[in-house]
Amino acid sequence: MRRGDGRGKRRGRGGREDAAPRPRPGVPFGPGGMADLEHRRGHRTSLRALTRGGGPRLAVGRAARDIVEQLRLLVKTGVALGLVFTTGVIGFLVIGWPRHGLVDAIYMTMITLTTVGYGETIDVSSDPLAMGFVSVLLALGVGTFAFLFSNLTAFVADGGLGYLLGRRRMERMIEGLRDHYIVCGLGETGRHVVEDLIVTKRPFVGVDLDPAHVSELRATLGVQFPALIGDATEDDTLRAAGIDRARGLIACISNDKDNLIVVVSARIINASLRIVSRCIDSSVAPKIRAAGADSVVSPALIGGHRIVSEMVRPIAVSFLETLTRGEDSPVRVEEVPVSPASSYAHIRVGELRSLEGRELLILAVREHGGAWVHNPDDDVVLRPGMSLIFLGTPGTRERLEAKLAP
């Protein structure tokens, strides 16, 4: 698996990569169109079917898949041991009947399988068939016990037990999150996304198919952030990440097809979610927007603009970089929307400035879908639906979010 890929490469039936579907005339490939399409079909649309065919796929990475296989093997071995034990009980019941009952049969089975060697309650020394039965039972029991013990030891040594316990703790942590962000894909791009979210103290959940990406990123950042090992294109994974109560989703998998699936799925599950998607091929960007993304970011396009800016206005770029993502800067450029339920709705900009003092520098305001008003006058009224762009500390942002977007 290449680094940066939130998933491995997948193909449809026959090893052929299938193209993304084209929307039918009159059926927009957006939230409403998808919902209408599902209603016409009469069942939940398969995410995989939106872009490709093929059989079912495991929503786990190689390391997690190994743990699952080990767990399945443990269960199968336990079932086999149970069958051997049941066979032993039935056999000793037949041998000892009618003088000996169920308790004696269970006791004889236990001391035989565990090779403890306590006194026998059912005598088998005078019956060749009974002795043969005990010999076979002993061989099967000891072999199954040894196989179970070796698998259990390997499961614990390979981190399987720690993985299961850690996953449960992580699930409880995620269940307590509200208004958080979901980052799908923790490769090179996802790493920088996570770094910014940590620095700006925003709650988030990471999702990646490869456990190595999660563990490496945690070790690099020194933070045990919430993360799920799973396939972000699957509804169950997104629901486990709390998409129904999330504020936003960032799709930064190194595969445009998978980002498209994530966007479609997220928009269907949560129509009010803000979705930002990475796009490698610029020709796919319109499709991702039509699928429900609020914004599509092309690393190549952004990188090109940044290179030119570094050449012709390096000081200005350095200054803006400090204000937007500088870790050592005490202030940052932030954005907060004005909610209808806000206690600051309908107050003037001048009043807000006087309430917050010198810690707040208002740069601009904008009506929803309207034009920017730079350096607004004090008599400008903050109305629901407006966005406030300001320069302030993380504490200032948290206070304004509590007042403007409760």
Short mmCIF file of C-alpha atoms in Angstrom, two decimals:
data_model
loop_
_atom_site.label_atom_id
_atom_site.label_comp_id
_atom_site.label_asym_id
_atom_site.label_seq_id
_atom_site.Cartn_x
_atom_site.Cartn_y
_atom_site.Cartn_z
CA MET A 1 0.00 0.00 0.00
CA ARG A 2 1.40 3.40 -0.90
CA ARG A 3 1.86 5.93 1.86
CA GLY A 4 -0.90 8.49 1.78
CA ASP A 5 -3.48 6.07 0.49
CA GLY A 6 -6.37 5.77 2.87
CA ARG A 7 -7.13 2.50 1.12
CA GLY A 8 -5.56 -0.15 -1.05
CA LYS A 9 -6.15 -0.24 -4.79
CA ARG A 10 -9.36 -2.02 -5.71
CA ARG A 11 -10.83 -3.26 -8.93
CA GLY A 12 -14.20 -4.38 -10.09
CA ARG A 13 -15.18 -7.74 -11.53
CA GLY A 14 -12.60 -9.19 -13.84
CA GLY A 15 -9.89 -6.89 -12.48
CA ARG A 16 -11.32 -3.95 -14.42
CA GLU A 17 -11.57 -0.52 -12.80
CA ASP A 18 -15.08 0.76 -13.37
CA ALA A 19 -15.81 4.38 -14.11
CA ALA A 20 -17.88 6.63 -11.88
CA PRO A 21 -21.57 6.68 -12.81
CA ARG A 22 -23.07 9.49 -14.83
CA PRO A 23 -26.23 11.09 -13.49
CA ARG A 24 -29.36 10.42 -15.52
CA PRO A 25 -30.97 13.39 -17.25
CA GLY A 26 -33.27 15.14 -14.82
CA VAL A 27 -31.71 13.44 -11.78
CA PRO A 28 -29.06 15.69 -10.20
CA PHE A 29 -26.08 13.85 -8.76
CA GLY A 30 -26.39 15.66 -5.45
CA PRO A 31 -28.09 15.08 -2.08
CA GLY A 32 -31.62 15.42 -3.39
CA GLY A 33 -30.92 13.47 -6.55
CA MET A 34 -29.33 10.61 -4.66
CA ALA A 35 -32.21 10.44 -2.20
CA ASP A 36 -34.68 10.35 -5.08
CA LEU A 37 -32.66 7.63 -6.79
CA GLU A 38 -32.67 5.53 -3.61
CA HIS A 39 -36.41 6.01 -3.22
CA ARG A 40 -37.04 4.79 -6.77
CA ARG A 41 -34.91 1.72 -6.25
CA GLY A 42 -36.65 0.97 -2.97
CA HIS A 43 -33.50 0.07 -1.05
CA ARG A 44 -30.35 1.56 0.41
CA THR A 45 -27.89 2.35 -2.36
CA SER A 46 -24.64 0.42 -2.03
CA LEU A 47 -21.69 2.79 -1.86
CA ARG A 48 -19.54 0.44 -3.89
CA ALA A 49 -22.22 0.22 -6.56
CA LEU A 50 -21.97 3.98 -7.12
CA THR A 51 -18.55 3.58 -8.70
CA ARG A 52 -17.73 -0.08 -9.21
CA GLY A 53 -18.91 -3.65 -9.07
CA GLY A 54 -17.31 -6.53 -7.24
CA GLY A 55 -17.79 -8.71 -4.25
CA PRO A 56 -17.76 -7.75 -0.60
CA ARG A 57 -14.60 -6.17 0.79
CA LEU A 58 -13.11 -6.20 4.28
CA ALA A 59 -13.18 -2.73 5.84
CA VAL A 60 -9.90 -3.23 7.65
CA GLY A 61 -6.20 -2.95 6.85
CA ARG A 62 -3.71 -5.77 6.67
CA ALA A 63 -2.67 -5.62 10.35
CA ALA A 64 -6.26 -5.37 11.56
CA ARG A 65 -7.26 -8.16 9.16
CA ASP A 66 -4.58 -10.39 10.68
CA ILE A 67 -5.98 -9.72 14.15
CA VAL A 68 -9.50 -10.54 12.97
CA GLU A 69 -8.25 -13.80 11.41
CA GLN A 70 -6.46 -14.71 14.65
CA LEU A 71 -9.64 -14.03 16.60
CA ARG A 72 -11.66 -16.19 14.22
CA LEU A 73 -9.12 -18.99 14.59
CA LEU A 74 -9.37 -18.73 18.39
CA VAL A 75 -13.16 -18.98 18.20
CA LYS A 76 -12.98 -21.99 15.87
CA THR A 77 -10.46 -23.71 18.13
CA GLY A 78 -12.66 -23.01 21.15
CA VAL A 79 -15.64 -24.52 19.33
CA ALA A 80 -13.55 -27.58 18.45
CA LEU A 81 -12.52 -27.96 22.09
CA GLY A 82 -16.16 -27.71 23.11
CA LEU A 83 -17.07 -30.48 20.68
CA VAL A 84 -14.29 -32.69 22.05
CA PHE A 85 -15.49 -32.04 25.60
CA THR A 86 -19.11 -32.82 24.66
CA THR A 87 -18.01 -36.02 22.93
CA GLY A 88 -16.09 -37.04 26.05
CA VAL A 89 -19.07 -36.45 28.34
CA ILE A 90 -21.38 -38.46 26.09
CA GLY A 91 -18.82 -41.26 25.78
CA PHE A 92 -18.29 -41.56 29.54
CA LEU A 93 -22.06 -41.51 30.07
CA VAL A 94 -22.37 -44.51 27.75
CA ILE A 95 -19.43 -46.30 29.37
CA GLY A 96 -20.58 -45.74 32.95
CA TRP A 97 -24.34 -46.11 32.49
CA PRO A 98 -26.35 -46.85 34.61
CA ARG A 99 -24.04 -46.78 37.66
CA HIS A 100 -22.56 -43.35 36.86
CA GLY A 101 -24.37 -40.18 35.90
CA LEU A 102 -23.64 -36.78 34.29
CA VAL A 103 -21.45 -35.42 37.10
CA ASP A 104 -19.11 -38.42 36.92
CA ALA A 105 -18.98 -38.15 33.12
CA ILE A 106 -18.05 -34.44 33.28
CA TYR A 107 -15.42 -35.17 35.94
CA MET A 108 -13.83 -37.95 33.91
CA THR A 109 -13.78 -35.75 30.81
CA MET A 110 -12.10 -32.93 32.72
CA ILE A 111 -9.31 -35.05 34.21
CA THR A 112 -8.75 -36.75 30.87
CA LEU A 113 -8.48 -33.58 28.79
CA THR A 114 -6.40 -31.73 31.38
CA THR A 115 -4.23 -34.80 32.14
CA VAL A 116 -4.49 -33.98 35.85
CA GLY A 117 -4.46 -37.62 36.91
CA TYR A 118 -6.87 -37.67 39.87
CA GLY A 119 -8.63 -40.91 40.76
CA GLU A 120 -11.04 -42.35 38.21
CA THR A 121 -14.73 -42.56 39.07
CA ILE A 122 -15.54 -44.61 35.97
CA ASP A 123 -13.36 -47.68 35.50
CA VAL A 124 -12.28 -48.16 31.88
CA SER A 125 -9.40 -50.59 32.43
CA SER A 126 -11.55 -53.70 31.94
CA ASP A 127 -13.10 -52.61 28.64
CA PRO A 128 -10.85 -52.43 25.53
CA LEU A 129 -13.36 -50.23 23.68
CA ALA A 130 -13.51 -47.81 26.61
CA MET A 131 -9.71 -47.69 26.76
CA GLY A 132 -9.56 -46.96 23.04
CA PHE A 133 -12.13 -44.19 23.44
CA VAL A 134 -10.12 -42.60 26.27
CA SER A 135 -6.92 -42.80 24.22
CA VAL A 136 -8.51 -41.03 21.24
CA LEU A 137 -10.16 -38.46 23.53
CA LEU A 138 -6.85 -37.79 25.27
CA ALA A 139 -5.01 -37.28 21.98
CA LEU A 140 -7.69 -34.96 20.59
CA GLY A 141 -8.01 -33.02 23.83
CA VAL A 142 -4.30 -32.46 24.40
CA GLY A 143 -3.77 -31.48 20.77
CA THR A 144 -6.69 -29.04 20.78
CA PHE A 145 -5.61 -27.55 24.11
CA ALA A 146 -2.05 -27.05 22.85
CA PHE A 147 -3.29 -25.46 19.61
CA LEU A 148 -5.64 -23.13 21.52
CA PHE A 149 -2.91 -22.09 23.95
CA SER A 150 -0.41 -21.35 21.18
CA ASN A 151 -2.96 -19.27 19.25
CA LEU A 152 -3.98 -17.39 22.39
CA THR A 153 -0.34 -16.62 23.16
CA ALA A 154 0.24 -15.38 19.60
CA PHE A 155 -2.93 -13.28 19.74
CA VAL A 156 -1.79 -11.50 22.91
CA ALA A 157 1.85 -11.17 21.80
CA ASP A 158 0.87 -9.69 18.43
CA GLY A 159 -1.19 -6.99 20.12
CA GLY A 160 -4.61 -8.44 19.34
CA LEU A 161 -5.91 -8.07 22.88
CA GLY A 162 -4.54 -4.55 23.16
CA TYR A 163 -6.11 -3.69 19.80
CA LEU A 164 -9.56 -4.86 20.90
CA LEU A 165 -9.37 -3.09 24.26
CA GLY A 166 -7.98 0.06 22.68
CA ARG A 167 -10.68 0.06 20.02
CA ARG A 168 -13.38 -0.13 22.67
CA ARG A 169 -11.84 2.79 24.58
CA MET A 170 -11.62 4.75 21.35
CA GLU A 171 -15.26 4.02 20.53
CA ARG A 172 -16.34 5.35 23.92
CA MET A 173 -14.24 8.47 23.35
CA ILE A 174 -15.82 9.04 19.93
CA GLU A 175 -19.32 8.51 21.30
CA GLY A 176 -18.78 11.54 23.53
CA LEU A 177 -17.84 13.88 20.67
CA ARG A 178 -20.21 16.52 19.29
CA ASP A 179 -19.69 19.10 16.52
CA HIS A 180 -16.40 17.45 15.59
CA TYR A 181 -14.60 16.92 12.29
CA ILE A 182 -13.98 13.61 10.52
CA VAL A 183 -10.70 13.26 8.61
CA CYS A 184 -10.83 10.42 6.07
CA GLY A 185 -7.34 9.34 5.04
CA LEU A 186 -4.31 9.87 7.30
CA GLY A 187 -1.56 9.88 4.71
CA GLU A 188 0.63 12.88 3.83
CA THR A 189 -2.28 15.28 3.35
CA GLY A 190 -4.25 13.92 6.29
CA ARG A 191 -1.23 14.37 8.53
CA HIS A 192 -1.15 18.13 7.95
CA VAL A 193 -4.92 18.33 8.41
CA VAL A 194 -4.66 16.57 11.76
CA GLU A 195 -1.77 18.81 12.85
CA ASP A 196 -3.81 21.95 12.21
CA LEU A 197 -6.86 20.59 14.00
CA ILE A 198 -4.74 19.73 17.04
CA VAL A 199 -3.03 23.14 17.10
CA THR A 200 -6.35 24.98 16.82
CA LYS A 201 -7.90 22.72 19.49
CA ARG A 202 -10.73 21.43 17.33
CA PRO A 203 -12.22 18.00 18.09
CA PHE A 204 -11.84 15.42 15.33
CA VAL A 205 -11.79 11.72 14.47
CA GLY A 206 -9.33 10.22 12.02
CA VAL A 207 -10.32 7.34 9.72
CA ASP A 208 -7.87 5.21 7.76
CA LEU A 209 -7.79 1.69 6.38
CA ASP A 210 -4.15 1.13 7.36
CA PRO A 211 -3.37 0.87 11.11
CA ALA A 212 0.25 1.83 10.34
CA HIS A 213 -0.84 5.30 9.23
CA VAL A 214 -2.65 5.86 12.52
CA SER A 215 0.14 4.56 14.75
CA GLU A 216 2.87 6.42 12.84
CA LEU A 217 0.95 9.70 12.97
CA ARG A 218 0.24 9.33 16.68
CA ALA A 219 3.91 8.62 17.34
CA THR A 220 5.05 11.57 15.21
CA LEU A 221 2.66 14.06 16.81
CA GLY A 222 2.89 12.57 20.29
CA VAL A 223 -0.89 12.72 20.65
CA GLN A 224 -3.27 9.77 21.06
CA PHE A 225 -6.02 11.36 18.98
CA PRO A 226 -9.30 9.50 18.31
CA ALA A 227 -9.07 7.32 15.21
CA LEU A 228 -10.86 4.39 13.60
CA ILE A 229 -9.28 1.64 11.51
CA GLY A 230 -11.81 1.12 8.75
CA ASP A 231 -13.01 1.84 5.23
CA ALA A 232 -14.27 5.43 5.00
CA THR A 233 -16.40 4.51 1.97
CA GLU A 234 -18.57 2.27 4.16
CA ASP A 235 -21.60 3.73 5.95
CA ASP A 236 -20.88 1.78 9.14
CA THR A 237 -17.43 3.32 9.46
CA LEU A 238 -18.75 6.87 9.01
CA ARG A 239 -21.53 6.26 11.51
CA ALA A 240 -19.00 4.86 13.99
CA ALA A 241 -17.06 8.12 13.56
CA GLY A 242 -20.20 10.03 14.60
CA ILE A 243 -21.05 11.57 11.23
CA ASP A 244 -24.66 12.20 12.27
CA ARG A 245 -23.47 14.67 14.95
CA ALA A 246 -20.30 15.96 13.23
CA ARG A 247 -19.71 19.52 12.09
CA GLY A 248 -17.64 18.68 9.03
CA LEU A 249 -15.88 15.98 7.02
CA ILE A 250 -12.56 16.17 5.19
CA ALA A 251 -12.00 13.57 2.46
CA CYS A 252 -8.26 13.44 1.76
CA ILE A 253 -7.78 9.88 0.52
CA SER A 254 -5.21 9.61 -2.29
CA ASN A 255 -7.84 8.29 -4.67
CA ASP A 256 -10.46 10.48 -6.35
CA LYS A 257 -12.92 7.59 -6.70
CA ASP A 258 -12.85 6.88 -3.00
CA ASN A 259 -13.16 10.57 -2.14
CA LEU A 260 -16.20 10.71 -4.41
CA ILE A 261 -17.79 7.76 -2.60
CA VAL A 262 -17.06 9.29 0.80
CA VAL A 263 -18.65 12.59 -0.26
CA VAL A 264 -21.79 10.90 -1.61
CA SER A 265 -22.17 8.75 1.48
CA ALA A 266 -21.56 11.61 3.91
CA ARG A 267 -24.05 13.87 2.14
CA ILE A 268 -26.74 11.17 2.19
CA ILE A 269 -26.26 10.48 5.90
CA ASN A 270 -25.96 14.12 7.04
CA ALA A 271 -27.40 16.70 4.67
CA SER A 272 -26.24 19.67 6.80
CA LEU A 273 -22.62 18.51 7.06
CA ARG A 274 -19.89 20.72 5.59
CA ILE A 275 -17.72 18.57 3.31
CA VAL A 276 -14.30 19.45 1.92
CA SER A 277 -12.64 16.99 -0.45
CA ARG A 278 -9.19 16.57 -1.89
CA CYS A 279 -9.03 16.13 -5.67
CA ILE A 280 -5.99 14.96 -7.61
CA ASP A 281 -7.45 15.05 -11.14
CA SER A 282 -8.96 18.48 -11.81
CA SER A 283 -11.45 16.93 -14.27
CA VAL A 284 -13.05 15.03 -11.36
CA ALA A 285 -13.60 18.18 -9.26
CA PRO A 286 -17.00 19.06 -10.83
CA LYS A 287 -18.24 15.53 -10.13
CA ILE A 288 -17.18 15.72 -6.49
CA ARG A 289 -18.94 19.08 -6.13
CA ALA A 290 -22.06 17.67 -7.78
CA ALA A 291 -21.92 14.71 -5.40
CA GLY A 292 -22.29 17.05 -2.43
CA ALA A 293 -18.91 18.56 -1.53
CA ASP A 294 -19.04 22.18 -0.35
CA SER A 295 -15.44 22.74 -1.43
CA VAL A 296 -12.90 20.81 -3.51
CA VAL A 297 -9.17 21.39 -3.03
CA SER A 298 -6.56 20.50 -5.64
CA PRO A 299 -3.08 20.08 -4.07
CA ALA A 300 -1.46 20.70 -7.46
CA LEU A 301 -3.36 23.96 -7.99
CA ILE A 302 -2.74 25.20 -4.45
CA GLY A 303 0.92 24.19 -4.70
CA GLY A 304 1.36 26.08 -7.96
CA HIS A 305 -0.13 29.28 -6.54
CA ARG A 306 2.00 28.95 -3.42
CA ILE A 307 5.22 28.52 -5.41
CA VAL A 308 4.54 31.69 -7.41
CA SER A 309 3.62 33.60 -4.24
CA GLU A 310 6.82 32.49 -2.53
CA MET A 311 8.74 33.84 -5.51
CA VAL A 312 7.09 37.25 -5.98
CA ARG A 313 5.86 38.14 -2.45
CA PRO A 314 7.73 35.97 0.08
CA ILE A 315 7.34 38.32 3.07
CA ALA A 316 3.58 38.62 2.62
CA VAL A 317 3.27 34.84 2.27
CA SER A 318 5.29 34.30 5.43
CA PHE A 319 3.10 36.75 7.32
CA LEU A 320 -0.15 35.16 6.15
CA GLU A 321 1.23 31.68 6.86
CA THR A 322 1.87 32.74 10.45
CA LEU A 323 -1.67 34.07 10.82
CA THR A 324 -3.35 31.00 9.35
CA ARG A 325 -1.33 28.08 10.66
CA GLY A 326 1.76 29.25 12.56
CA GLU A 327 2.15 27.09 15.67
CA ASP A 328 4.07 29.78 17.57
CA SER A 329 1.74 32.64 16.70
CA PRO A 330 -0.52 33.81 19.58
CA VAL A 331 -3.22 34.89 17.11
CA ARG A 332 -4.78 33.39 14.00
CA VAL A 333 -7.25 34.30 11.30
CA GLU A 334 -10.50 32.57 12.24
CA GLU A 335 -14.07 32.31 10.97
CA VAL A 336 -17.29 32.04 12.96
CA PRO A 337 -20.83 32.00 11.50
CA VAL A 338 -23.67 33.93 13.11
CA SER A 339 -26.44 31.56 14.21
CA PRO A 340 -30.12 32.57 14.52
CA ALA A 341 -29.93 31.40 18.15
CA SER A 342 -26.93 33.62 18.87
CA SER A 343 -27.15 36.14 21.69
CA TYR A 344 -24.97 38.41 19.53
CA ALA A 345 -27.33 38.31 16.54
CA HIS A 346 -28.51 41.80 15.48
CA ILE A 347 -25.87 43.66 17.49
CA ARG A 348 -23.54 46.11 15.78
CA VAL A 349 -19.92 45.40 14.97
CA GLY A 350 -18.89 48.29 17.20
CA GLU A 351 -20.63 46.69 20.19
CA LEU A 352 -18.83 43.41 19.54
CA ARG A 353 -15.50 45.23 19.36
CA SER A 354 -16.14 46.95 22.67
CA LEU A 355 -17.20 43.66 24.32
CA GLU A 356 -14.12 41.73 23.21
CA GLY A 357 -11.59 44.56 23.45
CA ARG A 358 -8.17 44.54 21.84
CA GLU A 359 -8.03 40.74 21.57
CA LEU A 360 -10.43 40.90 18.61
CA LEU A 361 -9.58 42.43 15.25
CA ILE A 362 -12.51 42.09 12.82
CA LEU A 363 -11.21 41.77 9.26
CA ALA A 364 -14.39 41.21 7.25
CA VAL A 365 -18.02 40.08 7.30
CA ARG A 366 -20.13 38.52 4.58
CA GLU A 367 -23.78 37.73 4.11
CA HIS A 368 -24.48 34.14 3.07
CA GLY A 369 -23.60 34.03 -0.63
CA GLY A 370 -23.04 37.79 -0.71
CA ALA A 371 -20.06 40.08 -1.17
CA TRP A 372 -17.29 40.60 1.36
CA VAL A 373 -17.32 43.73 3.50
CA HIS A 374 -13.70 44.37 4.46
CA ASN A 375 -12.88 46.22 7.68
CA PRO A 376 -16.60 46.77 8.45
CA ASP A 377 -17.77 49.99 10.08
CA ASP A 378 -19.02 49.97 13.65
CA ASP A 379 -22.63 50.45 12.54
CA VAL A 380 -22.72 47.20 10.49
CA VAL A 381 -25.30 44.85 12.05
CA LEU A 382 -24.49 41.16 12.55
CA ARG A 383 -27.37 39.14 11.13
CA PRO A 384 -28.03 35.38 11.18
CA GLY A 385 -26.30 33.69 8.25
CA MET A 386 -23.38 36.10 8.24
CA SER A 387 -19.79 34.93 8.56
CA LEU A 388 -17.34 36.86 10.71
CA ILE A 389 -13.64 36.80 9.79
CA PHE A 390 -11.36 38.03 12.54
CA LEU A 391 -7.86 37.92 13.98
CA GLY A 392 -7.75 36.58 17.52
CA THR A 393 -6.44 34.04 20.00
CA PRO A 394 -7.85 30.50 20.34
CA GLY A 395 -9.59 31.69 23.50
CA THR A 396 -11.24 34.52 21.58
CA ARG A 397 -12.45 32.05 18.96
CA GLU A 398 -13.92 29.74 21.60
CA ARG A 399 -15.78 32.64 23.26
CA LEU A 400 -17.16 33.88 19.96
CA GLU A 401 -18.23 30.38 18.92
CA ALA A 402 -20.13 30.06 22.20
CA LYS A 403 -21.87 33.41 21.58
CA LEU A 404 -22.26 33.51 17.78
CA ALA A 405 -22.72 29.82 16.97
CA PRO A 406 -24.08 28.10 20.12
#
